[in-house]
Amino acid sequence: QESIQGNNTDSKNQNKDKQILEIYFSYGEECKRVELKDIEQNSRAKYSQDVNLHIITQRYENGERLDITLEFQQETFQTYVTLHNNQATIMNIFKA
């Protein structure tokens, strides 16, 4: 089972209009969009070095930090992104 959670570091009053609209994965430097089921079906090893995570938000200020916990195949990854124009990309999210 997979899950992605994001937590804003701002106070609750400032958060109420902010939203994470979309989170998706892409593959390689060209950022070809893939579904999580494609990663699972085609062996995690194939994608482990080239999977990128994209986060699209709304109503965040440039430079705001979003803490992320990603659970995938019984492993947990914790990181954060700094948003710019309501989006962020983490290249090679699973790279060891």
Coordinates of N, CA and C in Angstrom, one line a residue, residues 3-7 19-26 33-36 52-57 66-70 81 83 88 90 93:
S3 N 1.2 5.5 0.3 CA 0.5 6.7 0.8 C 1.5 7.9 0.7
I4 N 0.9 9.1 0.5 CA 1.7 10.3 0.5 C 1.0 11.3 1.4
Q5 N 1.7 11.8 2.3 CA 1.2 12.8 3.2 C 2.0 14.1 3.2
G6 N 1.3 15.2 3.2 CA 2.0 16.5 3.2 C 1.5 17.3 4.4
N7 N 2.5 18.0 5.1 CA 2.1 18.8 6.2 C 2.8 20.2 6.0
Q19 N -4.2 24.0 -0.5 CA -4.6 22.7 -0.9 C -3.5 22.0 -1.7
I20 N -3.3 20.7 -1.6 CA -2.5 19.9 -2.5 C -3.5 19.4 -3.5
L21 N -3.4 19.9 -4.8 CA -4.3 19.5 -5.8 C -4.0 18.2 -6.5
E22 N -2.7 17.9 -6.7 CA -2.3 16.7 -7.4 C -0.9 16.3 -7.0
I23 N -0.7 15.0 -6.9 CA 0.6 14.4 -6.7 C 0.7 13.3 -7.7
Y24 N 1.8 13.3 -8.4 CA 2.0 12.2 -9.4 C 3.5 11.9 -9.6
F25 N 3.7 10.8 -10.2 CA 5.1 10.4 -10.5 C 5.4 10.5 -12.0
S26 N 6.6 10.7 -12.3 CA 7.1 10.7 -13.7 C 8.4 9.9 -13.7
R33 N 5.1 10.9 -17.5 CA 4.2 10.6 -16.4 C 3.9 9.1 -16.4
V34 N 4.0 8.5 -15.2 CA 3.6 7.1 -15.0 C 2.7 7.0 -13.8
E35 N 1.9 5.9 -13.8 CA 1.1 5.6 -12.7 C 1.8 4.7 -11.7
L36 N 1.5 4.8 -10.5 CA 2.1 3.9 -9.4 C 2.0 2.4 -9.8
N52 N 10.5 10.5 -10.4 CA 10.3 11.9 -10.0 C 8.9 12.0 -9.3
L53 N 8.9 12.9 -8.3 CA 7.6 13.1 -7.7 C 7.2 14.6 -7.9
H54 N 6.0 14.8 -8.4 CA 5.5 16.1 -8.7 C 4.3 16.5 -7.8
I55 N 4.4 17.7 -7.3 CA 3.3 18.1 -6.3 C 2.8 19.5 -6.9
I56 N 1.5 19.5 -7.1 CA 0.8 20.7 -7.5 C -0.1 21.2 -6.4
T57 N 0.0 22.4 -6.0 CA -0.8 23.0 -4.9 C -1.5 24.2 -5.4
L66 N 6.9 22.3 2.4 CA 5.9 21.3 2.5 C 6.6 20.0 2.9
D67 N 6.4 19.5 4.1 CA 7.0 18.2 4.6 C 6.2 17.1 4.0
I68 N 7.0 16.1 3.6 CA 6.4 14.9 2.9 C 6.9 13.6 3.5
T69 N 5.9 12.7 3.7 CA 6.2 11.3 4.1 C 5.6 10.4 3.0
L70 N 6.5 9.6 2.4 CA 6.1 8.8 1.3 C 6.3 7.3 1.7
V81 N 9.8 19.8 0.4 CA 9.9 20.5 -0.8 C 9.7 22.0 -0.5
L83 N 8.1 25.2 -2.3 CA 7.2 25.4 -3.4 C 7.5 26.7 -4.2
A88 N 6.2 21.8 -7.1 CA 7.5 21.3 -6.7 C 7.7 20.0 -7.4
I90 N 10.5 16.6 -7.1 CA 11.7 16.0 -6.6 C 12.1 14.9 -7.6
I93 N 13.3 10.5 -6.6 CA 12.8 10.4 -5.3 C 13.2 9.2 -4.5

